[in-house]
PDB file of C-alpha atoms and ligand atoms in Angstrom:
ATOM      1  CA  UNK A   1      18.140  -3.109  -1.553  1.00 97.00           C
ATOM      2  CA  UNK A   2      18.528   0.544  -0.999  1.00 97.00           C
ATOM      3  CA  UNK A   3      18.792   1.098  -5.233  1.00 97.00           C
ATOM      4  CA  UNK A   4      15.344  -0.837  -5.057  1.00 98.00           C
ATOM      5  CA  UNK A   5      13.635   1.444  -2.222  1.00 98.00           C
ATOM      6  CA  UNK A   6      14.725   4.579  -3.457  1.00 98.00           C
ATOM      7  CA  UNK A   7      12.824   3.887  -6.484  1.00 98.00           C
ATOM      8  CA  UNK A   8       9.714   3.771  -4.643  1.00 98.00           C
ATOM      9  CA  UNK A   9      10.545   6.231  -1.520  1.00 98.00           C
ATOM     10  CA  UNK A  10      12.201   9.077  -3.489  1.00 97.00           C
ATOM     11  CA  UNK A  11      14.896  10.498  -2.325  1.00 96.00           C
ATOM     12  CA  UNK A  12      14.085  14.141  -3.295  1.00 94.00           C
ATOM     13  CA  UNK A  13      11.381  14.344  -0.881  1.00 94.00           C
ATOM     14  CA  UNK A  14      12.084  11.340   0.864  1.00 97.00           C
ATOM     15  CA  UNK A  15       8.236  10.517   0.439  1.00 98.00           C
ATOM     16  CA  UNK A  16       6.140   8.148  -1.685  1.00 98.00           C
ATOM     17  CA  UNK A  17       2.433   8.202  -3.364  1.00 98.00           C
ATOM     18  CA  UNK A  18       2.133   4.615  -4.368  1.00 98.00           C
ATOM     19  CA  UNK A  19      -1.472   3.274  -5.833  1.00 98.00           C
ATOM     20  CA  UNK A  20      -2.408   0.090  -4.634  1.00 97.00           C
ATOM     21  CA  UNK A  21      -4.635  -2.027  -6.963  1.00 96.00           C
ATOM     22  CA  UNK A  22      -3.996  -5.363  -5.392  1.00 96.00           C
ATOM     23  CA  UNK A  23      -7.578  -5.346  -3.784  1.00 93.00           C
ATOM     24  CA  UNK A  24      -8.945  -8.230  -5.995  1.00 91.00           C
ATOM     25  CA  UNK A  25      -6.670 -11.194  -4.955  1.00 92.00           C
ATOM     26  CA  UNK A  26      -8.813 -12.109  -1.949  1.00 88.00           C
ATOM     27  CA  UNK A  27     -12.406 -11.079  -4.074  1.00 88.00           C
ATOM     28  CA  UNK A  28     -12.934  -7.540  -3.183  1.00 89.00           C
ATOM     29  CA  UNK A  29     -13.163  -5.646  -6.671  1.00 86.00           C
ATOM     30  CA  UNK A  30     -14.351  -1.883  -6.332  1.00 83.00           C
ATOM     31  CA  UNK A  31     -14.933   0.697  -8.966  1.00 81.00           C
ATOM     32  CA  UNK A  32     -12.831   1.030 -11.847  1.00 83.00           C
ATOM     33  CA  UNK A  33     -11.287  -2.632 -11.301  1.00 84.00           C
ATOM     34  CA  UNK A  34     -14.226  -4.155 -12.084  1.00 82.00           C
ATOM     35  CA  UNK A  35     -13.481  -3.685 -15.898  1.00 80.00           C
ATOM     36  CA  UNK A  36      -9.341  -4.425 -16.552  1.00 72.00           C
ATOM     37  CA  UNK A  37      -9.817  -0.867 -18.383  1.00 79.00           C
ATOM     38  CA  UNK A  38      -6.692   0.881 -19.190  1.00 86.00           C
ATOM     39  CA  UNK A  39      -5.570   2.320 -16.062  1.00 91.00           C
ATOM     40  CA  UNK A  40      -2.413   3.826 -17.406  1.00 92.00           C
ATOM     41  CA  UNK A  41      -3.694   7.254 -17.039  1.00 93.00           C
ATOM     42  CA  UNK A  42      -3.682   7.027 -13.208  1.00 95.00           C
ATOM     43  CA  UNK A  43      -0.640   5.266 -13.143  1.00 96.00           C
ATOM     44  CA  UNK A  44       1.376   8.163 -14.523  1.00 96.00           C
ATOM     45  CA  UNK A  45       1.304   9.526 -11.582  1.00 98.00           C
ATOM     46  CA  UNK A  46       2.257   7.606  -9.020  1.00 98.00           C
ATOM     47  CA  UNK A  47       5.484   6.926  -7.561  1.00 98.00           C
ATOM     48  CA  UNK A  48       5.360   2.807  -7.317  1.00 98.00           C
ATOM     49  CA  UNK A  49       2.584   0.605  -7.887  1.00 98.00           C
ATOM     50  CA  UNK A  50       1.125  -2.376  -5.268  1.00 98.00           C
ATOM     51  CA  UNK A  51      -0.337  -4.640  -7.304  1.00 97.00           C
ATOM     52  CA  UNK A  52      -1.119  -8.623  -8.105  1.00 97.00           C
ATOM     53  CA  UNK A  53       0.855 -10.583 -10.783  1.00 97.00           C
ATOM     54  CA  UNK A  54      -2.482 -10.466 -12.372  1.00 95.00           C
ATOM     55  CA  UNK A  55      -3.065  -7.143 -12.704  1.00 94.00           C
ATOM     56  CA  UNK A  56       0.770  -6.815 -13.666  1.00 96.00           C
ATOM     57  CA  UNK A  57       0.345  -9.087 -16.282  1.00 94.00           C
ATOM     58  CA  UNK A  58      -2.861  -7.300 -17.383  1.00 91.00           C
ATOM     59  CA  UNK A  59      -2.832  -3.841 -17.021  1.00 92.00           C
ATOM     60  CA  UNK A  60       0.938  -2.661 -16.940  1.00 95.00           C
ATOM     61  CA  UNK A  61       2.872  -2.503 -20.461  1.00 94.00           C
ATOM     62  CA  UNK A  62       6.369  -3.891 -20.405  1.00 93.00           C
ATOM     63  CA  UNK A  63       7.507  -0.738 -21.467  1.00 94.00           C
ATOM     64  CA  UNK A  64       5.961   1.429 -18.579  1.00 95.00           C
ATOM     65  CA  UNK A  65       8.449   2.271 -16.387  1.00 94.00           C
ATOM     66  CA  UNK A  66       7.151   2.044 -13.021  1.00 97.00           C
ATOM     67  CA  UNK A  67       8.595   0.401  -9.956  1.00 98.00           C
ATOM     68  CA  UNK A  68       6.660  -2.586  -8.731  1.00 98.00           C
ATOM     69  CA  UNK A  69       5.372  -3.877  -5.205  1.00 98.00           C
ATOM     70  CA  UNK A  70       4.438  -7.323  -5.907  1.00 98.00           C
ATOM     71  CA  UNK A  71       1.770  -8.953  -3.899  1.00 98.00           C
ATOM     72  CA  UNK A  72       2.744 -12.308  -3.156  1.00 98.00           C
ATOM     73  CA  UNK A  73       0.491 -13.753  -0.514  1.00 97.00           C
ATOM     74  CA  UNK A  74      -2.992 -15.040  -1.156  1.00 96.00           C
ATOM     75  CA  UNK A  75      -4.824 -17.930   0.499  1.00 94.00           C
ATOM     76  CA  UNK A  76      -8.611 -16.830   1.370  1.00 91.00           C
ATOM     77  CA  UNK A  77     -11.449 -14.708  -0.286  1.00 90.00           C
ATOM     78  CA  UNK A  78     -13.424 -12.318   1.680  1.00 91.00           C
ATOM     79  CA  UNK A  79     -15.610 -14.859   2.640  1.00 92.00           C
ATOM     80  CA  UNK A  80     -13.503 -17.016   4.319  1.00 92.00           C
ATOM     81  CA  UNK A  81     -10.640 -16.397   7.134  1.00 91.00           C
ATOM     82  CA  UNK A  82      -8.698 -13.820   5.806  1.00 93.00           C
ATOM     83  CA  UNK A  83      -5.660 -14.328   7.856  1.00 95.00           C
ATOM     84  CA  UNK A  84      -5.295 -17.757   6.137  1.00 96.00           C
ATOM     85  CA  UNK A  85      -3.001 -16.543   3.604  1.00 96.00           C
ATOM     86  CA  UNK A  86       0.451 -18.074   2.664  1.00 97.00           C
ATOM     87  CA  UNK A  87       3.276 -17.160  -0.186  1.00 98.00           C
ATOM     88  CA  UNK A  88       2.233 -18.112  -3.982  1.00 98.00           C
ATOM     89  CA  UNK A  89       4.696 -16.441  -5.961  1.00 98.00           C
ATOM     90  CA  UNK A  90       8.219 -17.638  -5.727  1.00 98.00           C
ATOM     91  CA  UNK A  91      11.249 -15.650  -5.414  1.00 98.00           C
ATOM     92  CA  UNK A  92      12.733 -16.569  -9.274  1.00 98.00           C
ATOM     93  CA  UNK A  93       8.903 -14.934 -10.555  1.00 98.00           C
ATOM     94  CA  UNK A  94       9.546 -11.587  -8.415  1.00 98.00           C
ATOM     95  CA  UNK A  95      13.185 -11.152  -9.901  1.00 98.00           C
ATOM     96  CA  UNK A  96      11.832 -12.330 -13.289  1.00 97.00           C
ATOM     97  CA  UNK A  97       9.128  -9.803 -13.342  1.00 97.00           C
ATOM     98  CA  UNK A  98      12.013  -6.863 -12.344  1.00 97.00           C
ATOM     99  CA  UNK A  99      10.016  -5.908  -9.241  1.00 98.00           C
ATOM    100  CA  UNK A 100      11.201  -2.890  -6.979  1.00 98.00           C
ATOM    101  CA  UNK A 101       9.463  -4.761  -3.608  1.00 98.00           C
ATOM    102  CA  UNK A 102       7.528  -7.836  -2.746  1.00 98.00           C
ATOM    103  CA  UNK A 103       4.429  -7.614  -0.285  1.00 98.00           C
ATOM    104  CA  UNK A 104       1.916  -9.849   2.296  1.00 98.00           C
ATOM    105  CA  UNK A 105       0.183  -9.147   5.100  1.00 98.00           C
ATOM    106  CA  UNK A 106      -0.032  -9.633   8.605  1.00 98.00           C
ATOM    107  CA  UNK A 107      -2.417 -10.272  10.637  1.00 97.00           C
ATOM    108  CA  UNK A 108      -1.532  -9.872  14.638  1.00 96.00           C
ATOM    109  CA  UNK A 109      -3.925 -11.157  16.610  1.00 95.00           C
ATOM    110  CA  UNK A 110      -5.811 -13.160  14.039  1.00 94.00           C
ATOM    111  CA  UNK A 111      -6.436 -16.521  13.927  1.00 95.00           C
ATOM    112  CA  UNK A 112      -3.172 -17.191  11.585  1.00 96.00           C
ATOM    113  CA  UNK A 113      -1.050 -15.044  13.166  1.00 96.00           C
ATOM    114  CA  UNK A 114       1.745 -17.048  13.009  1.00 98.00           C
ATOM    115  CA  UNK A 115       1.545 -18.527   9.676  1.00 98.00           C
ATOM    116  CA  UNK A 116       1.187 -14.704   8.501  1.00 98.00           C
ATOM    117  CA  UNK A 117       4.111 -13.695  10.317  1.00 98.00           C
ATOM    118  CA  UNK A 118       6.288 -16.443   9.042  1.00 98.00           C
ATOM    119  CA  UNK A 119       5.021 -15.139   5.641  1.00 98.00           C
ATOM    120  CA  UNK A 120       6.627 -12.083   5.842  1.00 98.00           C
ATOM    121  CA  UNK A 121       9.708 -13.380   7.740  1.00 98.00           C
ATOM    122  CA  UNK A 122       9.773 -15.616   4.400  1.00 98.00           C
ATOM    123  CA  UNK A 123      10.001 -12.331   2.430  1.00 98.00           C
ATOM    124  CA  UNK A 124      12.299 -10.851   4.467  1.00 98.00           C
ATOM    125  CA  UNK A 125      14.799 -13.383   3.890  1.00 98.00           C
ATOM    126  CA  UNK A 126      14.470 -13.746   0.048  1.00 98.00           C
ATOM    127  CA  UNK A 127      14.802  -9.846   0.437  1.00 98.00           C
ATOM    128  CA  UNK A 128      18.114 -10.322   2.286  1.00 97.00           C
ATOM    129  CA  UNK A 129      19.314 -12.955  -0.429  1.00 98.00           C
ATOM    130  CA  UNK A 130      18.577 -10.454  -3.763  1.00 98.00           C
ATOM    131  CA  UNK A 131      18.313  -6.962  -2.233  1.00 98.00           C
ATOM    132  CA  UNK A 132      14.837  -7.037  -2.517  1.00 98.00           C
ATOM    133  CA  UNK A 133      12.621  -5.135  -0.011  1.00 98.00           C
ATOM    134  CA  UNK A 134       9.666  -6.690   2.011  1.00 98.00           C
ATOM    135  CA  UNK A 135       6.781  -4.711   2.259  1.00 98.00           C
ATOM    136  CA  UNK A 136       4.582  -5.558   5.298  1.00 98.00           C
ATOM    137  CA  UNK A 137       1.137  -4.840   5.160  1.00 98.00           C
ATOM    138  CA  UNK A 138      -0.907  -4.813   9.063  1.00 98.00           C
ATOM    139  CA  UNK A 139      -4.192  -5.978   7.961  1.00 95.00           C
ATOM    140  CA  UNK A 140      -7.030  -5.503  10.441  1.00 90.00           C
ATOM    141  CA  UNK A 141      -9.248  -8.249  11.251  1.00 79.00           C
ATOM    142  CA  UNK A 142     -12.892  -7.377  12.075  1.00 76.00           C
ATOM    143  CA  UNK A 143     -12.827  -8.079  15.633  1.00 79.00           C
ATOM    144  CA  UNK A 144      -9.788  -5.638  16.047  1.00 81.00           C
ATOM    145  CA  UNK A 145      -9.827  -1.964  16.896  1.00 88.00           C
ATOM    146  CA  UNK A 146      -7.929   0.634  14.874  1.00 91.00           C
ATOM    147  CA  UNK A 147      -5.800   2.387  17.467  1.00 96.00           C
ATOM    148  CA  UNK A 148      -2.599   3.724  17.669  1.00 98.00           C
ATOM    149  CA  UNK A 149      -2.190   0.762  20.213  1.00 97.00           C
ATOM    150  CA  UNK A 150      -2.914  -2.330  17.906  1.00 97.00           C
ATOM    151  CA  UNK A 151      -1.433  -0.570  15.044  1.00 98.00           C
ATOM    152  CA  UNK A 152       1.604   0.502  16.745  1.00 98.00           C
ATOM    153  CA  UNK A 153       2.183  -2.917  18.244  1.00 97.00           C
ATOM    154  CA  UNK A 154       1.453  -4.582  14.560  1.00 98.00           C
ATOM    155  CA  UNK A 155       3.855  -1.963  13.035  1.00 98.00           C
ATOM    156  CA  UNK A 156       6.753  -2.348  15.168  1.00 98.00           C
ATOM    157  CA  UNK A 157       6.597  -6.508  14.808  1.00 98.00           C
ATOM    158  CA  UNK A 158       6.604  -6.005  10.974  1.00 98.00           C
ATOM    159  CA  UNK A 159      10.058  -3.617  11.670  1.00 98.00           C
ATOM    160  CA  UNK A 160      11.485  -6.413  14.713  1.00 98.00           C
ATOM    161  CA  UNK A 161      10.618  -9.018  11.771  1.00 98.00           C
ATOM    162  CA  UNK A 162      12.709  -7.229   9.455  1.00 98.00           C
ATOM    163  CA  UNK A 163      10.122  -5.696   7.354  1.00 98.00           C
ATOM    164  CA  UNK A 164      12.314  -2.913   5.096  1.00 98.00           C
ATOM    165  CA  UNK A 165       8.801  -0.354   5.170  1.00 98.00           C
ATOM    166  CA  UNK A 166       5.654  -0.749   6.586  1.00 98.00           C
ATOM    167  CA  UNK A 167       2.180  -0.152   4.997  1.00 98.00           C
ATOM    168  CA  UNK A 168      -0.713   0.520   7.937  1.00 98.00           C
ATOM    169  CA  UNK A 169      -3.768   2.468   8.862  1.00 98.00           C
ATOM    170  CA  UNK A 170      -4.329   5.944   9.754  1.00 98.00           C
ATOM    171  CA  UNK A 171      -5.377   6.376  13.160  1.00 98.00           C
ATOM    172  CA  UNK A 172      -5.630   9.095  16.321  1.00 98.00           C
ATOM    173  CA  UNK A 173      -2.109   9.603  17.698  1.00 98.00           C
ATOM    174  CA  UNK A 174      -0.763   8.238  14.734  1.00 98.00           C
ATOM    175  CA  UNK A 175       2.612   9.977  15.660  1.00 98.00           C
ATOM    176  CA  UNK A 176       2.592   7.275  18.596  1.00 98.00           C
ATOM    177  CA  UNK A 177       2.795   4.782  15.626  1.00 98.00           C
ATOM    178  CA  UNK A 178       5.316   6.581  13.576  1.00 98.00           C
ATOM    179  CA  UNK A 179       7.918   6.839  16.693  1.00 98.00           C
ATOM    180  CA  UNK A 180       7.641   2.965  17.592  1.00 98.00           C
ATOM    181  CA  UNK A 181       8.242   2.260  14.307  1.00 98.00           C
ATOM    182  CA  UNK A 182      11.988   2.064  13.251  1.00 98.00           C
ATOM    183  CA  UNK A 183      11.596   1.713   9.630  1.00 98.00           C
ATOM    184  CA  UNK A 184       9.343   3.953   7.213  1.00 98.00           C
ATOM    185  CA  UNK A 185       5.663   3.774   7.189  1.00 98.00           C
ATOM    186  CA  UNK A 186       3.125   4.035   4.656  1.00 98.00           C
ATOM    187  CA  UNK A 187      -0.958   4.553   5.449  1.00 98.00           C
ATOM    188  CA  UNK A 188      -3.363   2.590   3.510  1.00 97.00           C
ATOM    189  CA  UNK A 189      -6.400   4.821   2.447  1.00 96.00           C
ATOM    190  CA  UNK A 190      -9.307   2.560   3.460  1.00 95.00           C
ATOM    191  CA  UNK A 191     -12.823   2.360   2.293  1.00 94.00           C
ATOM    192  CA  UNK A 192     -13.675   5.698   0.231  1.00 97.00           C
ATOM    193  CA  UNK A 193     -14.256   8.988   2.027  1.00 98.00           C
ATOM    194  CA  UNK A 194     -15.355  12.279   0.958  1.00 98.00           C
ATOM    195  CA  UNK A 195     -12.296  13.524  -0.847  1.00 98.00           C
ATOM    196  CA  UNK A 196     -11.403  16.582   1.533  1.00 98.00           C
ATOM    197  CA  UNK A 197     -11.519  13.996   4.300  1.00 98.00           C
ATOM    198  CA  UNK A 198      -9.322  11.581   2.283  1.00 98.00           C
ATOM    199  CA  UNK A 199      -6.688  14.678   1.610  1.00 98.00           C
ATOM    200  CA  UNK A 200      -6.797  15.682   5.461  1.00 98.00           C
ATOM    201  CA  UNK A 201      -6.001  12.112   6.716  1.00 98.00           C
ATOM    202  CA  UNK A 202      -3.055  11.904   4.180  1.00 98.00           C
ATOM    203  CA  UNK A 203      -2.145  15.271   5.436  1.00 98.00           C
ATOM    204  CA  UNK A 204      -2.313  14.034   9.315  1.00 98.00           C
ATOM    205  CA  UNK A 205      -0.092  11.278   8.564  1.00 98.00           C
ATOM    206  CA  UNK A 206       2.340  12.863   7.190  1.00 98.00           C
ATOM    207  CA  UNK A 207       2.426  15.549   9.606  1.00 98.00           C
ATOM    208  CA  UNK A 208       2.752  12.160  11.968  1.00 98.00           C
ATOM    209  CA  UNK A 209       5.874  11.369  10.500  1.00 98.00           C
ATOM    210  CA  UNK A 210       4.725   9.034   7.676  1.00 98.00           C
ATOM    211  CA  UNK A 211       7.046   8.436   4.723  1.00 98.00           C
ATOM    212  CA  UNK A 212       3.773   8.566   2.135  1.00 98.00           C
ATOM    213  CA  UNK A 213       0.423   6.808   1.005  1.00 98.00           C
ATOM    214  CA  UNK A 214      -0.236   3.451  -0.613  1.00 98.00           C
ATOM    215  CA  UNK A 215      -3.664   4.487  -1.336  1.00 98.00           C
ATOM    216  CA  UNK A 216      -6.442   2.570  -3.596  1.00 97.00           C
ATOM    217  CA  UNK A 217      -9.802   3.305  -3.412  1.00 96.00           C
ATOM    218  CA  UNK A 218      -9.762   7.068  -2.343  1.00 97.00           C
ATOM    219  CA  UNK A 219      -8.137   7.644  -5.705  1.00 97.00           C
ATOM    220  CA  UNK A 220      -9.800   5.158  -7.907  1.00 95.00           C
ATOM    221  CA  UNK A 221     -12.935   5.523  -6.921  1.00 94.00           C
ATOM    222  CA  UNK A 222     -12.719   8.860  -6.774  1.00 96.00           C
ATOM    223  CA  UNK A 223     -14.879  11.004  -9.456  1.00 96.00           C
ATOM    224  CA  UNK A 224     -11.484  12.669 -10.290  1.00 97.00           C
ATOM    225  CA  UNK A 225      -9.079  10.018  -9.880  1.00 97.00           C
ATOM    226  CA  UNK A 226      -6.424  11.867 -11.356  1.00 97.00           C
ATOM    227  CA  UNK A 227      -7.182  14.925  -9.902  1.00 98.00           C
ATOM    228  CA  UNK A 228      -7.222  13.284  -6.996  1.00 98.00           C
ATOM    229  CA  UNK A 229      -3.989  11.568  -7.153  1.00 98.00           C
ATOM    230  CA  UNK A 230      -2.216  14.896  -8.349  1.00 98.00           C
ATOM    231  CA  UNK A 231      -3.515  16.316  -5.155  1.00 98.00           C
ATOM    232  CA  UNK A 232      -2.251  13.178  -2.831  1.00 98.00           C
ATOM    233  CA  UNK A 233       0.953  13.856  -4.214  1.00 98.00           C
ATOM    234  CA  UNK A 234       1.155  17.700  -3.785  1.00 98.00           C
ATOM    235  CA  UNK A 235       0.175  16.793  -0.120  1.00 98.00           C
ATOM    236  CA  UNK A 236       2.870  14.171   0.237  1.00 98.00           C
ATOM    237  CA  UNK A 237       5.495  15.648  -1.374  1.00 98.00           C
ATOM    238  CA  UNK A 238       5.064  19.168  -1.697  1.00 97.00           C
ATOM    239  CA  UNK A 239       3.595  19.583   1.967  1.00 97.00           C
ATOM    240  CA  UNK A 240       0.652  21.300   0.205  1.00 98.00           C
ATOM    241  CA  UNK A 241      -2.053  22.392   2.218  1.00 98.00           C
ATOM    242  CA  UNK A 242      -5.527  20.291   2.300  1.00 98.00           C
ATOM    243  CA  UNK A 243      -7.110  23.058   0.753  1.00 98.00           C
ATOM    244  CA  UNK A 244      -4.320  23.560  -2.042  1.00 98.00           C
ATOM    245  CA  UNK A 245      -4.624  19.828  -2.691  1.00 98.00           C
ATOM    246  CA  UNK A 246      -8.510  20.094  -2.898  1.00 98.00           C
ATOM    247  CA  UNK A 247      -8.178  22.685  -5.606  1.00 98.00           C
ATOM    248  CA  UNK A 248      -6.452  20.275  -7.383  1.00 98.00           C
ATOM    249  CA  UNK A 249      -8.429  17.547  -6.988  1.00 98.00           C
ATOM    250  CA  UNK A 250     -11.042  19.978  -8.114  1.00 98.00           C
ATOM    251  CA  UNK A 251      -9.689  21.017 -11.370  1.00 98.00           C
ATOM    252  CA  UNK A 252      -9.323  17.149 -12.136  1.00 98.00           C
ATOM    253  CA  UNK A 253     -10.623  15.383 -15.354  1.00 97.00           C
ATOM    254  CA  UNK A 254     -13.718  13.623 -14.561  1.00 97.00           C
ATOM    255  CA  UNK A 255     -13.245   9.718 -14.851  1.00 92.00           C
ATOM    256  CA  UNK A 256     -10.153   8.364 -16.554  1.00 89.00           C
TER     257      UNK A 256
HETATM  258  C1  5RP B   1      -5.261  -4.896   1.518  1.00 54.84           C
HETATM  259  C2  5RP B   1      -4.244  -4.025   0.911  1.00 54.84           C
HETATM  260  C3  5RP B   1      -4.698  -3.022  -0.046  1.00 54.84           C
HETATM  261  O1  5RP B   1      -3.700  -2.737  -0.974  1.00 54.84           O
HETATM  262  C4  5RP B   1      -5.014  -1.734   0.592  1.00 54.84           C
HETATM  263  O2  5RP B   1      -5.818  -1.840   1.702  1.00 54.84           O
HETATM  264  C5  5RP B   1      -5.633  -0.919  -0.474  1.00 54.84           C
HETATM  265  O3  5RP B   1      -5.625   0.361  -0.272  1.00 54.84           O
HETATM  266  P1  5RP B   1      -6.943   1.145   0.136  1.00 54.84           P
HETATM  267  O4  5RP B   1      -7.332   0.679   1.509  1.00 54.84           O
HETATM  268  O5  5RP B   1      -6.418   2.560   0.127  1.00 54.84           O
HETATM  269  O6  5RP B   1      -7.996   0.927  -0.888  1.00 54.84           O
HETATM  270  O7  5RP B   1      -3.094  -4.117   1.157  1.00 54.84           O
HETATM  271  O8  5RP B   1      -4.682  -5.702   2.466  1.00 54.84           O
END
């Protein structure tokens, strides 16, 4: 288990940049998804990758050596309930396909709360079986408000569940998720911002006591993605300053 995470949280820094490019498996298919291009470029530089079996199958070479958090809810598109999700990859797949984590979401306070927290209570204990950590993920439903309240209180379930890291939102106060929260936490990026905005709220998280980023569409959609993932990572684990990292975002490659 610990092997496992410390592929993913490094243990130099003690901090993680990993790209998330699970968004398709309930529909939702921004930017450079759209086209199964090769991605490999981006890749390079992150520290784990969140991703679908799909788009493991599809878009990561055998030979790439990356760690791997596996996806392994799905249930309803974004046009449905979204909290209707249950497990659909078994354990034997996840071990088969060498993953570093396996990953679903919660969804506290939705309508299938429950069945979403036995989800990741599900992952916990195959986790506990191979040494495999669970990754939750505190999805937000519509009707809920992103505050360090809800996100706190969604957090620290994921942790009393057993969760081995936590992936969330950025919010105000976010240190007043960070201290509830006795295992490490990741933000999620969210719908794309202006990129100095993008590198501040990394930068505020971090300085809130998160462990790193699991970050999609800041970085993909990005103009510079890899510019823009260099400068993630100079934020996360070089404690560079926003402006630092914007520079390097700056002197990025356009596109891929
Ligand atoms: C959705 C997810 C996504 O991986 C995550 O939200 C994507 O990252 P971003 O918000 O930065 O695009 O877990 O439940």
């Amino acid at each position: 288990m610990q092997n496992r995470l410390a592929r993913i949280i490094k243990p130099k820094s003690g901090r993680c940049v990993m790209l998330a490019v699970d968004h398709g498996y309930f529909g939702n298919i921004p930017g450079a998804l759209k086209d199964f291009g090769d991605l490999s470029p981006l890749f390079q530089h992150a520290d784990a990758l969140m991703l679908t079996r799909g788009m493991l199958r599809s878009c990561v070479s055998a030979d790439f050596d990356i760690p791997i958090v596996l996806r392994v809810s799905a249930g309803a598109s974004m046009l449905k309930e979204l909290s209707n999700e249950e497990i659909n990859v078994t354990i034997e797949e996840a071990i088969r396909l060498n993953v570093s984590a396996i990953t679903c979401s919660i969804f506290v306070g939705g309508e299938y709360e429950k069945q979403s927290l036995m989800n990741l209570s599900k992952l916990v204990n195959w986790g506990q079986e191979y040494g495999i950590p669970a990754l939750a993920v505190t999805a937000v439903g519509r009707e809920m408000v992103r505050d360090y309240r809800y996100l706190g209180m969604a957090s620290r379930m994921a942790a009393e569940l057993g969760a081995t890291f936590v992936k969330t939102y950025y919010c105000d106060d976010f240190e007043n998720v960070t201290s509830i929260c006795p295992v490490p936490v990741v933000i999620a990026g969210g719908k794309k911002l202006p990129e100095k905005d993008a590198l501040q709220m990394a930068k505020n998280a971090i300085n809130a006591g998160a462990v790193g980023v699991d970050m999609g569409r800041n970085i993909f959609q990005s103009d510079k993605p890899i510019g823009m993932i260099k400068a993630v990572r100079a934020i996360v684990h070089e404690n560079a300053s926003v402006d630092e990292a914007y520079g390097i975002y700056q002197d990025g490659p356009v596109g891929l």
